[in-house]
Coordinates of C-alpha atoms in Angstrom, one line a residue:
X1 CA 34.8 -6.4 6.9
X2 CA 32.7 -9.3 8.2
X3 CA 29.4 -10.1 6.6
X4 CA 26.6 -8.8 8.7
X5 CA 23.1 -10.2 9.0
X6 CA 19.6 -8.6 9.3
X7 CA 19.8 -8.5 13.2
X8 CA 23.1 -6.5 12.9
X9 CA 21.4 -4.1 10.4
X10 CA 18.5 -3.5 12.8
X11 CA 20.8 -2.9 15.7
X12 CA 23.1 -0.7 13.7
X13 CA 20.1 1.5 12.6
X14 CA 18.9 1.6 16.2
X15 CA 22.2 2.7 17.5
X16 CA 22.5 5.4 14.7
X17 CA 19.1 6.8 15.8
X18 CA 20.7 7.4 19.3
X19 CA 23.8 9.0 17.5
X20 CA 21.5 11.3 15.5
X21 CA 19.7 12.4 18.7
X22 CA 23.1 13.0 20.4
X23 CA 24.2 15.1 17.4
X24 CA 21.1 17.1 17.5
X25 CA 21.5 17.9 21.1
X26 CA 25.0 19.0 20.7
X27 CA 24.1 21.2 17.9
X28 CA 20.9 22.8 19.1
X29 CA 21.2 22.6 22.9
X30 CA 19.2 21.3 25.8
X31 CA 16.0 23.0 24.6
X32 CA 15.6 20.4 21.9
X33 CA 13.0 17.8 23.2
X34 CA 13.3 14.1 22.0
X35 CA 10.4 12.1 20.9
X36 CA 10.9 8.5 19.6
X37 CA 13.4 7.1 17.0
X38 CA 12.3 3.7 15.7
X39 CA 13.9 1.5 12.9
X40 CA 12.1 1.3 9.7
X41 CA 12.7 -0.8 6.4
X42 CA 15.2 1.7 4.8
X43 CA 16.9 3.0 8.0
X44 CA 15.3 5.0 10.9
X45 CA 13.6 8.2 11.9
X46 CA 13.7 10.4 15.0
X47 CA 11.0 12.9 16.2
X48 CA 12.2 16.2 17.6
X49 CA 10.7 19.2 19.2
X50 CA 13.2 22.0 17.9
X51 CA 13.4 25.5 19.5
X52 CA 13.9 26.9 16.0
X53 CA 12.8 25.4 12.6
X54 CA 15.1 23.3 10.6
X55 CA 15.2 22.2 7.0
X56 CA 17.2 20.0 4.6
X57 CA 19.8 22.7 4.5
X58 CA 20.9 21.6 8.1
X59 CA 21.6 18.1 7.1
X60 CA 25.3 18.3 6.3
X61 CA 26.2 19.7 9.6
X62 CA 24.0 17.1 11.4
X63 CA 25.7 14.4 9.4
X64 CA 29.1 15.9 10.3
X65 CA 28.4 15.9 13.9
X66 CA 27.3 12.1 13.8
X67 CA 30.4 11.1 11.9
X68 CA 32.6 13.1 14.5
X69 CA 30.9 11.2 17.2
X70 CA 31.2 7.8 15.5
X71 CA 35.0 8.3 15.3
X72 CA 35.2 8.5 19.0
X73 CA 34.3 4.8 19.3
X74 CA 32.2 5.4 22.4
X75 CA 30.4 2.3 23.9
X76 CA 26.6 1.9 24.4
X77 CA 26.4 1.6 28.1
X78 CA 23.0 0.3 29.7
X79 CA 21.7 2.0 32.8
X80 CA 18.5 1.0 34.8
X81 CA 16.6 3.3 36.9
X82 CA 13.5 3.0 39.1
X83 CA 10.6 4.5 37.2
X84 CA 10.2 7.2 39.9
X85 CA 13.8 8.2 39.5
X86 CA 13.5 8.2 35.8
X87 CA 10.4 10.4 35.9
X88 CA 12.3 12.9 38.1
X89 CA 15.2 12.9 35.9
X90 CA 13.3 13.6 32.5
X91 CA 11.2 16.2 34.2
X92 CA 14.3 17.9 35.4
X93 CA 15.7 17.9 31.9
X94 CA 12.5 19.2 30.5
X95 CA 12.1 16.2 28.3
X96 CA 8.3 16.1 28.4
X97 CA 7.8 13.4 25.7
X98 CA 10.2 10.9 27.5
X99 CA 8.3 11.7 30.6
X100 CA 5.1 10.8 28.8
X101 CA 6.7 7.5 27.6
X102 CA 7.9 6.6 31.0
X103 CA 4.6 7.3 32.5
X104 CA 2.9 5.0 30.0
X105 CA 5.5 2.3 30.7
X106 CA 4.7 2.7 34.4
X107 CA 1.1 2.2 33.8
X108 CA 1.6 -0.9 31.8
X109 CA 4.0 -2.4 34.2
X110 CA 1.6 -1.9 37.1
X111 CA -1.0 -3.7 35.1
X112 CA 1.2 -6.7 34.6
X113 CA 3.0 -7.0 37.9
X114 CA 0.8 -5.6 40.6
X115 CA 2.5 -5.6 44.0
X116 CA 5.9 -5.0 42.8
X117 CA 7.3 -1.9 44.5
X118 CA 10.1 -1.0 42.2
X119 CA 9.5 -0.9 38.6
X120 CA 12.3 0.0 36.4
X121 CA 13.3 1.5 32.8
X122 CA 16.4 1.3 30.9
X123 CA 18.5 4.1 29.4
X124 CA 21.5 3.8 27.0
X125 CA 24.3 6.1 27.5
X126 CA 26.8 7.3 24.8
X127 CA 29.3 9.6 26.3
X128 CA 27.5 12.4 28.1
X129 CA 24.2 11.5 26.3
X130 CA 21.7 9.1 27.6
X131 CA 18.3 8.1 26.0
X132 CA 15.4 6.0 27.1
X133 CA 15.3 2.7 25.2
X134 CA 14.8 -1.0 25.8
X135 CA 17.8 -2.1 23.7
X136 CA 18.9 -3.8 20.6
X137 CA 22.1 -2.0 19.9
X138 CA 25.8 -2.3 18.8
X139 CA 28.2 -2.4 21.6
X140 CA 30.1 0.4 20.1
X141 CA 29.0 3.4 18.0
X142 CA 32.3 3.0 16.1
X143 CA 30.9 0.1 14.4
X144 CA 28.3 2.2 12.3
X145 CA 29.7 2.6 8.9
X146 CA 30.0 6.3 8.4
X147 CA 29.5 6.3 4.7
X148 CA 26.4 4.1 4.7
X149 CA 23.9 6.7 6.0
X150 CA 22.3 9.9 4.9
X151 CA 19.5 12.2 6.3
X152 CA 17.0 12.3 3.4
X153 CA 14.0 14.4 4.5
X154 CA 11.9 15.8 7.1
X155 CA 8.1 15.6 7.7
X156 CA 5.7 16.8 10.3
X157 CA 4.4 14.2 12.9
X158 CA 2.0 14.8 15.9
X159 CA 3.2 13.4 19.0
X160 CA 1.7 9.9 19.4
X161 CA -0.1 10.4 16.1
X162 CA -2.8 12.5 17.8
X163 CA -3.7 15.8 16.2
X164 CA -4.4 17.3 19.7
X165 CA -0.7 16.9 20.5
X166 CA 2.2 19.1 19.4
X167 CA 3.6 18.7 15.9
X168 CA 7.1 17.5 15.9
X169 CA 9.9 17.4 13.3
X170 CA 10.5 13.9 12.0
X171 CA 14.0 13.4 10.5
X172 CA 14.2 10.4 8.1
X173 CA 17.7 8.7 7.8
X174 CA 18.5 6.0 5.2
X175 CA 21.0 3.6 6.7
X176 CA 22.3 0.4 5.1
X177 CA 25.1 -2.1 5.5
X178 CA 27.6 -0.4 3.4
X179 CA 28.2 2.6 1.1
X180 CA 27.2 0.6 -2.2
X181 CA 23.7 -0.4 -0.7
X182 CA 23.0 3.2 0.3
X183 CA 24.1 4.5 -3.2
X184 CA 21.8 1.9 -4.9
X185 CA 18.9 3.0 -2.4
X186 CA 19.5 6.7 -3.1
X187 CA 19.5 6.1 -7.0
X188 CA 16.2 4.3 -6.6
X189 CA 14.7 7.2 -4.6
X190 CA 15.8 9.7 -7.3
X191 CA 14.1 7.5 -10.0
X192 CA 11.0 7.2 -7.7
X193 CA 10.9 11.1 -7.5
X194 CA 10.7 11.2 -11.4
X195 CA 7.8 8.6 -11.2
X196 CA 5.8 10.3 -8.5
X197 CA 2.2 9.5 -9.3
X198 CA 0.9 12.7 -7.7
X199 CA 2.8 14.7 -10.3
X200 CA 2.3 12.4 -13.1
X201 CA -1.3 12.1 -12.3
X202 CA -1.7 15.8 -12.6
X203 CA 0.3 16.1 -15.8
X204 CA -1.6 13.3 -17.5
X205 CA -4.9 14.6 -16.4
X206 CA -5.8 11.4 -14.5
X207 CA -7.1 12.6 -11.1
X208 CA -7.2 15.7 -8.9
X209 CA -7.9 16.7 -5.2
X210 CA -10.1 19.5 -4.1
X211 CA -9.9 21.0 -0.5
X212 CA -13.6 21.9 -1.0
X213 CA -14.5 18.1 -1.4
X214 CA -11.9 17.0 1.4
X215 CA -8.6 15.4 1.8
X216 CA -8.1 11.7 0.9
X217 CA -11.3 12.0 -1.7
X218 CA -9.8 11.8 -5.1
X219 CA -11.7 13.0 -8.2
X220 CA -11.1 11.0 -11.2
X221 CA -10.8 13.1 -14.5
X222 CA -12.0 11.5 -17.8
X223 CA -8.8 9.8 -18.5
X224 CA -8.5 8.6 -14.9
X225 CA -12.0 7.3 -15.1
X226 CA -11.2 5.4 -18.3
X227 CA -8.1 3.8 -16.8
X228 CA -10.2 2.7 -13.7
X229 CA -13.0 1.5 -15.8
X230 CA -10.6 -0.5 -18.0
X231 CA -9.1 -2.1 -14.9
X232 CA -12.7 -2.8 -13.5
X233 CA -13.8 -4.4 -16.7
X234 CA -10.7 -6.6 -16.7
X235 CA -11.4 -7.7 -13.2
X236 CA -15.0 -8.4 -13.9
X237 CA -14.2 -10.7 -16.9
X238 CA -11.1 -12.5 -15.4
X239 CA -13.1 -13.3 -12.1
X240 CA -16.0 -14.6 -14.1
X241 CA -13.6 -17.0 -15.9
X242 CA -12.4 -18.2 -12.4
X243 CA -16.1 -18.9 -11.2
X244 CA -16.9 -15.7 -9.3
X245 CA -20.4 -14.0 -9.4
X246 CA -20.9 -10.2 -9.0
X247 CA -23.1 -8.7 -6.5
X248 CA -23.7 -5.0 -5.3
X249 CA -24.2 -3.6 -1.7
X250 CA -25.0 -0.1 -0.6
X251 CA -22.5 2.4 0.8
X252 CA -24.2 2.7 4.3
X253 CA -25.6 0.2 6.9
X254 CA -27.0 0.2 10.3
X255 CA -24.1 0.2 12.7
X256 CA -25.4 -3.0 14.4
X257 CA -24.1 -4.8 11.2
X258 CA -20.4 -4.0 12.2
X259 CA -21.1 -4.6 15.9
X260 CA -22.1 -8.0 15.1
X261 CA -18.9 -8.6 12.9
X262 CA -16.9 -7.1 15.7
X263 CA -15.3 -4.4 13.4
X264 CA -16.9 -1.8 15.5
X265 CA -15.2 -3.1 18.6
X266 CA -11.8 -4.0 17.0
X267 CA -11.3 -1.6 13.9
X268 CA -10.0 1.8 14.7
X269 CA -10.7 3.4 11.2
X270 CA -14.5 3.4 11.3
X271 CA -16.2 6.5 10.0
X272 CA -18.3 8.4 12.7
X273 CA -21.9 7.1 12.8
X274 CA -24.8 8.9 11.1
X275 CA -28.2 9.2 12.8
X276 CA -31.4 8.3 10.5
X277 CA -34.8 8.2 12.1
X278 CA -33.4 7.6 15.6
X279 CA -31.0 4.7 14.4
X280 CA -27.3 4.8 14.0
X281 CA -25.8 4.1 10.5
X282 CA -22.2 4.3 9.1
X283 CA -20.5 4.5 5.9
X284 CA -19.3 1.1 5.1
X285 CA -15.6 0.4 5.9
X286 CA -15.5 -3.1 4.4
X287 CA -17.9 -5.3 2.4
X288 CA -17.8 -8.7 4.2
X289 CA -20.9 -8.1 6.4
X290 CA -22.9 -7.2 3.4
X291 CA -21.9 -10.2 1.5
X292 CA -22.7 -12.5 4.6
X293 CA -26.3 -11.0 4.3
X294 CA -26.5 -12.1 0.7
X295 CA -25.4 -15.5 1.6
X296 CA -28.2 -15.5 4.4
X297 CA -30.8 -14.4 2.0
X298 CA -31.9 -18.0 1.3
X299 CA -31.1 -21.5 2.6
X300 CA -27.8 -22.9 1.2
X301 CA -26.9 -26.4 0.2
X302 CA -23.5 -28.2 -0.4
X303 CA -24.6 -27.9 -4.0
X304 CA -24.5 -24.1 -3.9
X305 CA -20.8 -24.2 -2.5
X306 CA -18.2 -23.0 -3.1
X307 CA -20.2 -19.7 -3.5
X308 CA -17.8 -16.9 -4.6
X309 CA -19.3 -13.4 -4.4
X310 CA -17.3 -10.3 -5.9
X311 CA -17.7 -6.7 -5.8
X312 CA -15.7 -3.8 -7.0
X313 CA -16.9 -1.6 -4.1
X314 CA -16.0 1.8 -2.6
X315 CA -15.7 1.7 1.1
X316 CA -14.8 4.7 3.5
X317 CA -12.2 4.7 6.1
X318 CA -11.1 7.4 8.5
X319 CA -7.5 7.8 7.6
X320 CA -5.8 10.6 9.7
X321 CA -4.8 13.6 7.6
X322 CA -1.1 13.1 8.4
X323 CA -1.1 9.8 6.6
X324 CA -3.0 10.7 3.5
X325 CA -0.8 10.5 0.5
X326 CA -2.1 10.9 -3.1
X327 CA -3.8 7.8 -4.2
X328 CA -1.5 5.5 -2.0
X329 CA -3.7 6.4 1.1
X330 CA -7.2 7.8 0.8
X331 CA -10.5 7.8 2.7
X332 CA -12.6 6.5 -0.3
X333 CA -11.2 3.2 -1.2
X334 CA -12.4 1.1 -3.9
X335 CA -11.7 -2.6 -3.4
X336 CA -11.8 -5.6 -5.9
X337 CA -13.3 -7.5 -3.0
X338 CA -14.6 -11.0 -2.9
X339 CA -15.8 -13.6 -0.3
X340 CA -15.9 -17.2 -1.0
X341 CA -18.0 -19.4 1.2
X342 CA -16.3 -22.8 1.1
X343 CA -16.8 -26.3 2.7
X344 CA -13.7 -27.0 4.8
X345 CA -12.7 -30.1 2.8
X346 CA -12.6 -28.0 -0.4
X347 CA -10.3 -25.3 1.2
X348 CA -7.1 -26.4 -0.4
X349 CA -8.5 -26.4 -3.9
X350 CA -10.1 -23.0 -3.4
X351 CA -6.9 -21.5 -1.9
X352 CA -5.1 -22.8 -4.9
X353 CA -7.7 -21.2 -7.2
X354 CA -7.2 -17.8 -5.4
X355 CA -3.5 -18.1 -5.9
X356 CA -3.8 -19.1 -9.5
X357 CA -6.2 -16.0 -10.1
X358 CA -3.7 -13.8 -8.4
X359 CA -0.7 -15.1 -10.5
X360 CA -2.8 -14.6 -13.7
X361 CA -3.7 -11.0 -12.8
X362 CA -0.2 -10.2 -12.0
X363 CA 1.0 -11.6 -15.4
X364 CA -1.3 -9.5 -17.3
X365 CA -0.2 -6.4 -15.6
X366 CA 3.3 -7.2 -16.0
X367 CA 4.1 -7.7 -12.3
X368 CA 6.7 -10.5 -12.5
X369 CA 8.6 -10.4 -9.1
X370 CA 6.5 -11.2 -6.1
X371 CA 6.7 -13.1 -2.8
X372 CA 4.2 -14.1 -0.1
X373 CA 3.9 -13.1 3.6
X374 CA 1.8 -15.4 5.7
X375 CA 0.4 -13.3 8.7
X376 CA -0.4 -15.2 11.7
X377 CA -1.2 -14.4 15.4
X378 CA 1.0 -12.8 18.0
X379 CA 1.7 -15.6 20.4
X380 CA 2.2 -13.2 23.1
X381 CA -1.2 -11.5 22.9
X382 CA -3.6 -14.2 21.8
X383 CA -6.5 -12.6 23.6
X384 CA -7.0 -10.0 20.8
X385 CA -8.2 -12.6 18.3
X386 CA -11.6 -14.3 17.9
X387 CA -12.0 -18.1 17.8
X388 CA -10.1 -20.9 19.6
X389 CA -6.6 -22.2 19.1
X390 CA -7.5 -25.4 17.3
X391 CA -9.3 -23.3 14.6
X392 CA -6.5 -20.8 14.2
X393 CA -3.8 -23.5 14.1
X394 CA -5.5 -25.3 11.3
X395 CA -6.1 -22.2 9.4
X396 CA -2.4 -21.1 9.6
X397 CA -1.2 -24.6 8.7
X398 CA -3.5 -24.6 5.5
X399 CA -2.1 -21.3 4.2
X400 CA 1.6 -22.3 4.7
X401 CA 0.8 -25.7 2.8
X402 CA -1.0 -23.9 -0.1
X403 CA 1.9 -21.4 -0.7
X404 CA 4.6 -24.2 -0.3
X405 CA 2.8 -26.3 -2.8
X406 CA 2.7 -23.5 -5.4
X407 CA 6.5 -23.0 -4.9
X408 CA 6.2 -19.3 -4.1
X409 CA 8.9 -17.8 -1.8
X410 CA 7.3 -16.8 1.5
X411 CA 8.0 -15.6 5.0
X412 CA 5.8 -16.0 8.1
X413 CA 5.1 -12.9 10.1
X414 CA 3.8 -13.1 13.8
X415 CA 1.3 -10.5 14.9
X416 CA 0.1 -9.5 11.5
X417 CA -3.0 -11.6 11.3
X418 CA -6.5 -9.8 11.4
X419 CA -8.5 -10.4 14.4
X420 CA -10.7 -13.0 12.8
X421 CA -8.2 -15.1 10.8
X422 CA -4.6 -15.5 9.2
X423 CA -3.9 -14.4 5.8
X424 CA -1.6 -14.5 2.8
X425 CA -0.4 -11.1 1.6
X426 CA 1.3 -11.0 -1.6
X427 CA 4.3 -8.4 -2.1
X428 CA 5.3 -7.5 -5.7
X429 CA 8.4 -5.5 -6.8
X430 CA 8.0 -2.6 -9.2
X431 CA 10.3 -1.6 -12.0
X432 CA 12.8 0.1 -9.6
X433 CA 12.8 -2.5 -7.0
X434 CA 10.4 -1.2 -4.5
X435 CA 8.1 -3.7 -2.7
X436 CA 4.3 -3.2 -2.5
X437 CA 1.8 -5.1 -0.7
X438 CA -1.2 -6.0 -3.1
X439 CA -3.1 -9.2 -2.7
X440 CA -4.8 -10.5 0.4
X441 CA -6.1 -14.0 0.8
X442 CA -7.6 -14.2 4.3
X443 CA -8.9 -17.5 5.8
X444 CA -11.8 -17.0 8.2
X445 CA -13.4 -19.6 10.4
X446 CA -14.8 -17.1 12.9
X447 CA -17.3 -14.8 11.1
X448 CA -19.4 -17.9 10.0
X449 CA -20.0 -18.3 13.8
X450 CA -20.8 -14.7 14.2
X451 CA -23.4 -14.6 11.6
X452 CA -24.6 -18.1 11.9
X453 CA -23.7 -19.1 8.4
X454 CA -24.7 -22.5 7.5
X455 CA -25.3 -24.8 4.6
X456 CA -26.9 -28.3 4.5
X457 CA -24.5 -31.1 3.5
X458 CA -25.0 -34.4 1.8
X459 CA -25.9 -36.0 5.0
X460 CA -28.8 -33.5 5.5
X461 CA -27.0 -32.0 8.5
X462 CA -26.1 -28.3 8.9
X463 CA -22.4 -27.4 8.7
X464 CA -20.6 -24.0 8.7
X465 CA -18.6 -23.0 5.6
X466 CA -15.2 -21.3 5.9
X467 CA -14.7 -17.9 4.3
X468 CA -11.8 -16.7 2.0
X469 CA -11.7 -13.0 2.0
X470 CA -9.9 -12.2 -1.1
X471 CA -8.8 -8.7 -2.8
X472 CA -6.2 -9.2 -5.5
X473 CA -5.4 -5.7 -6.3
X474 CA -6.6 -4.3 -2.9
X475 CA -7.4 -0.7 -3.3
X476 CA -7.9 0.3 -7.0
X477 CA -6.7 3.8 -6.2
X478 CA -3.5 2.5 -4.7
X479 CA -3.0 0.1 -7.6
X480 CA -3.5 2.9 -10.0
X481 CA -0.7 4.8 -8.3
X482 CA 1.6 1.8 -8.2
X483 CA 0.9 1.3 -11.9
X484 CA 1.6 4.9 -12.9
X485 CA 5.0 4.7 -10.8
X486 CA 5.9 1.3 -12.1
X487 CA 5.4 2.4 -15.7
X488 CA 6.6 5.9 -15.1
X489 CA 3.3 7.0 -16.6
X490 CA 3.8 5.4 -19.9
X491 CA 1.1 2.7 -19.5
X492 CA 0.9 -0.3 -21.9
X493 CA -1.6 0.2 -24.7
X494 CA -4.4 -2.0 -23.4
X495 CA -4.4 0.2 -20.2
X496 CA -3.6 3.7 -21.7
X497 CA -6.7 6.1 -21.3
X498 CA -5.8 7.4 -24.8
X499 CA -4.3 4.7 -27.0
X500 CA -3.7 6.5 -30.3
X501 CA -3.3 10.2 -31.1
X502 CA -4.1 11.3 -34.7
X503 CA -1.8 14.3 -35.6
X504 CA -2.7 16.3 -38.9
X505 CA -0.1 18.2 -40.6
X506 CA -2.4 20.8 -42.3
X507 CA -6.0 21.7 -42.5
X508 CA -6.2 19.9 -45.9
X509 CA -5.8 16.6 -44.1
X510 CA -8.5 17.3 -41.5
X511 CA -11.3 15.2 -43.3
X512 CA -8.9 12.3 -43.6
X513 CA -8.0 12.6 -39.8
X514 CA -11.7 12.5 -38.8
X515 CA -12.3 9.3 -41.1
X516 CA -9.3 7.7 -39.2
X517 CA -10.7 8.7 -35.8
X518 CA -14.2 7.1 -36.7
X519 CA -12.5 3.9 -37.9
X520 CA -10.4 3.7 -34.7
X521 CA -13.6 4.4 -32.5
X522 CA -15.5 1.7 -34.4
X523 CA -12.7 -0.7 -33.6
X524 CA -12.9 0.2 -29.8
X525 CA -9.5 1.8 -29.9
X526 CA -9.4 4.9 -27.6
X527 CA -8.2 7.7 -29.8
X528 CA -8.1 11.6 -30.1
X529 CA -7.6 13.8 -33.2
X530 CA -5.3 16.7 -32.7
X531 CA -6.6 19.2 -35.5
X532 CA -5.2 22.4 -34.0
X533 CA -3.3 24.8 -36.2
X534 CA -0.1 24.0 -34.5
X535 CA 3.2 22.7 -35.9
X536 CA 3.4 18.9 -36.3
X537 CA 6.6 19.1 -34.1
X538 CA 4.6 20.7 -31.2
X539 CA 1.9 18.1 -31.6
X540 CA 4.4 15.2 -31.5
X541 CA 6.1 16.7 -28.4
X542 CA 2.9 17.1 -26.5
X543 CA 1.7 13.7 -27.4
X544 CA 5.1 12.3 -26.1
X545 CA 4.6 14.3 -22.9
X546 CA 1.1 12.7 -22.5
X547 CA 2.9 9.3 -23.0
X548 CA 0.2 8.3 -25.5
X549 CA 1.4 4.9 -26.9
X550 CA 0.9 5.6 -30.5
X551 CA 0.8 8.7 -32.8
X552 CA -0.6 8.5 -36.4
X553 CA 1.0 11.3 -38.5
X554 CA -1.4 12.4 -41.3
X555 CA -0.2 14.5 -44.2
X556 CA -1.1 14.7 -48.0
X557 CA 0.9 11.5 -48.9
X558 CA -0.8 9.6 -46.2
X559 CA -4.2 10.9 -47.4
X560 CA -3.4 10.1 -51.1
X561 CA -2.2 6.5 -50.3
X562 CA -4.8 6.0 -47.5
X563 CA -1.9 5.0 -45.1
X564 CA -0.8 6.3 -41.8
X565 CA 2.6 7.3 -40.5
X566 CA 3.1 5.6 -37.3
X567 CA 5.3 6.7 -34.3
X568 CA 5.5 4.8 -31.0
X569 CA 5.9 6.6 -27.6
X570 CA 9.6 7.0 -27.0
X571 CA 10.1 8.7 -30.3
X572 CA 10.3 5.4 -32.2
X573 CA 9.3 5.7 -35.9
X574 CA 7.5 2.6 -37.2
X575 CA 7.1 3.9 -40.7
X576 CA 4.1 3.9 -42.9
X577 CA 1.3 1.3 -43.1
X578 CA -2.2 0.8 -44.2
X579 CA -4.8 1.9 -41.7
X580 CA -6.4 -1.6 -41.6
X581 CA -3.0 -3.1 -40.8
X582 CA -2.4 -0.7 -37.9
X583 CA -5.9 -1.3 -36.5
X584 CA -5.2 -5.1 -36.6
X585 CA -1.7 -4.5 -34.9
X586 CA -3.2 -2.5 -32.1
X587 CA -6.2 -4.7 -31.5
X588 CA -3.9 -7.6 -31.2
X589 CA -1.8 -5.8 -28.6
X590 CA -4.9 -4.9 -26.6
X591 CA -6.2 -8.4 -26.9
X592 CA -3.0 -10.1 -25.7
X593 CA -2.4 -7.3 -23.1
X594 CA 1.0 -6.6 -24.6
X595 CA 3.3 -4.7 -22.3

């Protein structure tokens, strides 16, 4: 079989989405209404309005019908219809969602080409089945490898993402170049299921959700708070080393602040405004405008710059209930945010500093595999961005140059930039090969104009700084979820909420166990003492299930010799050692952030 490229893979997935729709129509009849079927990173999905509920139990017969169709080697034939005829056709067939799409296309076309009488849309036909689509397919559905796709799961999805619209059934399909790639992906997904942070978070007593509090608003339990505090303390110390200074800003502000920053006009996840004493306020969705006010609190000189303001701050965003997912997608988001106010000529050095900070943090958390994505403007839609072309071109070139000089693998993505500047996003790979976007380094020449940010240069003239918006971990909630899944809940000792469990064999050793606990606490080692009247076997099993890095078994012999019997998580027996030797060993592991 010839080697295929990414473009072929995209077209194959797109073609297979049509085959899925054809198969579903064959099996469930004309009462099935079709939504959309876009390609995604692992395959595709298709939204259906079924006359009867379906489940995973229906997948084998749908897959069988898809493979039957593929064997027929049917061609994908393009057909063009005037919009008015297309609307008549989809209305006649009862395909209300396709009618909705065509009406939207018609509206867009009329805005673009006023005065043209005959606007058209394209359909693609496979045998007796035709589907609205703009293209990007294989010529023949027989090219789809029959053993390289699998229906994986269903989900509910509101039509057009609007809760006021009907709920459709979304069928997800994994589709790859060949059978081996598919099997590798399915193996990874089985492993991911075992690492699900929502399950582990509950089992390890890290966090919970309450319907009374509301969706997307996590509650950290004592161990979860300890983990978050450990991460925040680490960030505070490492960022100080890199020259950042910490500030604090309130959780609400007048809406006018975000109108000035243009977030109010451009950002669709703003929380609804509050009214206080006749004025509109809102929960803050981001920290930048607050930090700009701190910059403006006094006149700035070139001697004050670069000024690197940092804050671990919770912001609030209206994420729709359909996309909320554990700690991955929440409405209360704690960002390790910072804003660096930089003279233009110092940008290369400061971007290098930001990348070095990022690499240092990744190393300490054991994140070894990563690449960069440089997000630039969409050249076809330049009107949505603030600022002029010269400023944008300069910013985009600067980011590419900085990543190249660091020797980091990168790609350039058009249309992914924020409305006020291009950015570098870092994607890391976890222990089972999944990719996560973490760090953002955003270069901004536009907000200094919006907020009239200036400093006095050496020549006594006012100049505008550039701003670097930098969040290394992004959302702490999301990062904690990634950590849990990366380490399968067994966090390194420096991060573990409970680092040592002291397990007594009998009541006679209770006093010695408490002495050990006091010693460990004095050494800032997070410890618990399990003095329950349970068998030592049960205590060990439960400590293993809690994924506590170290267990100290305390019996008569240990008490008499003033030693501890040490077990490491994973049922590894390290033998007996003096308590002071164990304390030294663990403190060294914590200090060096041993993984």
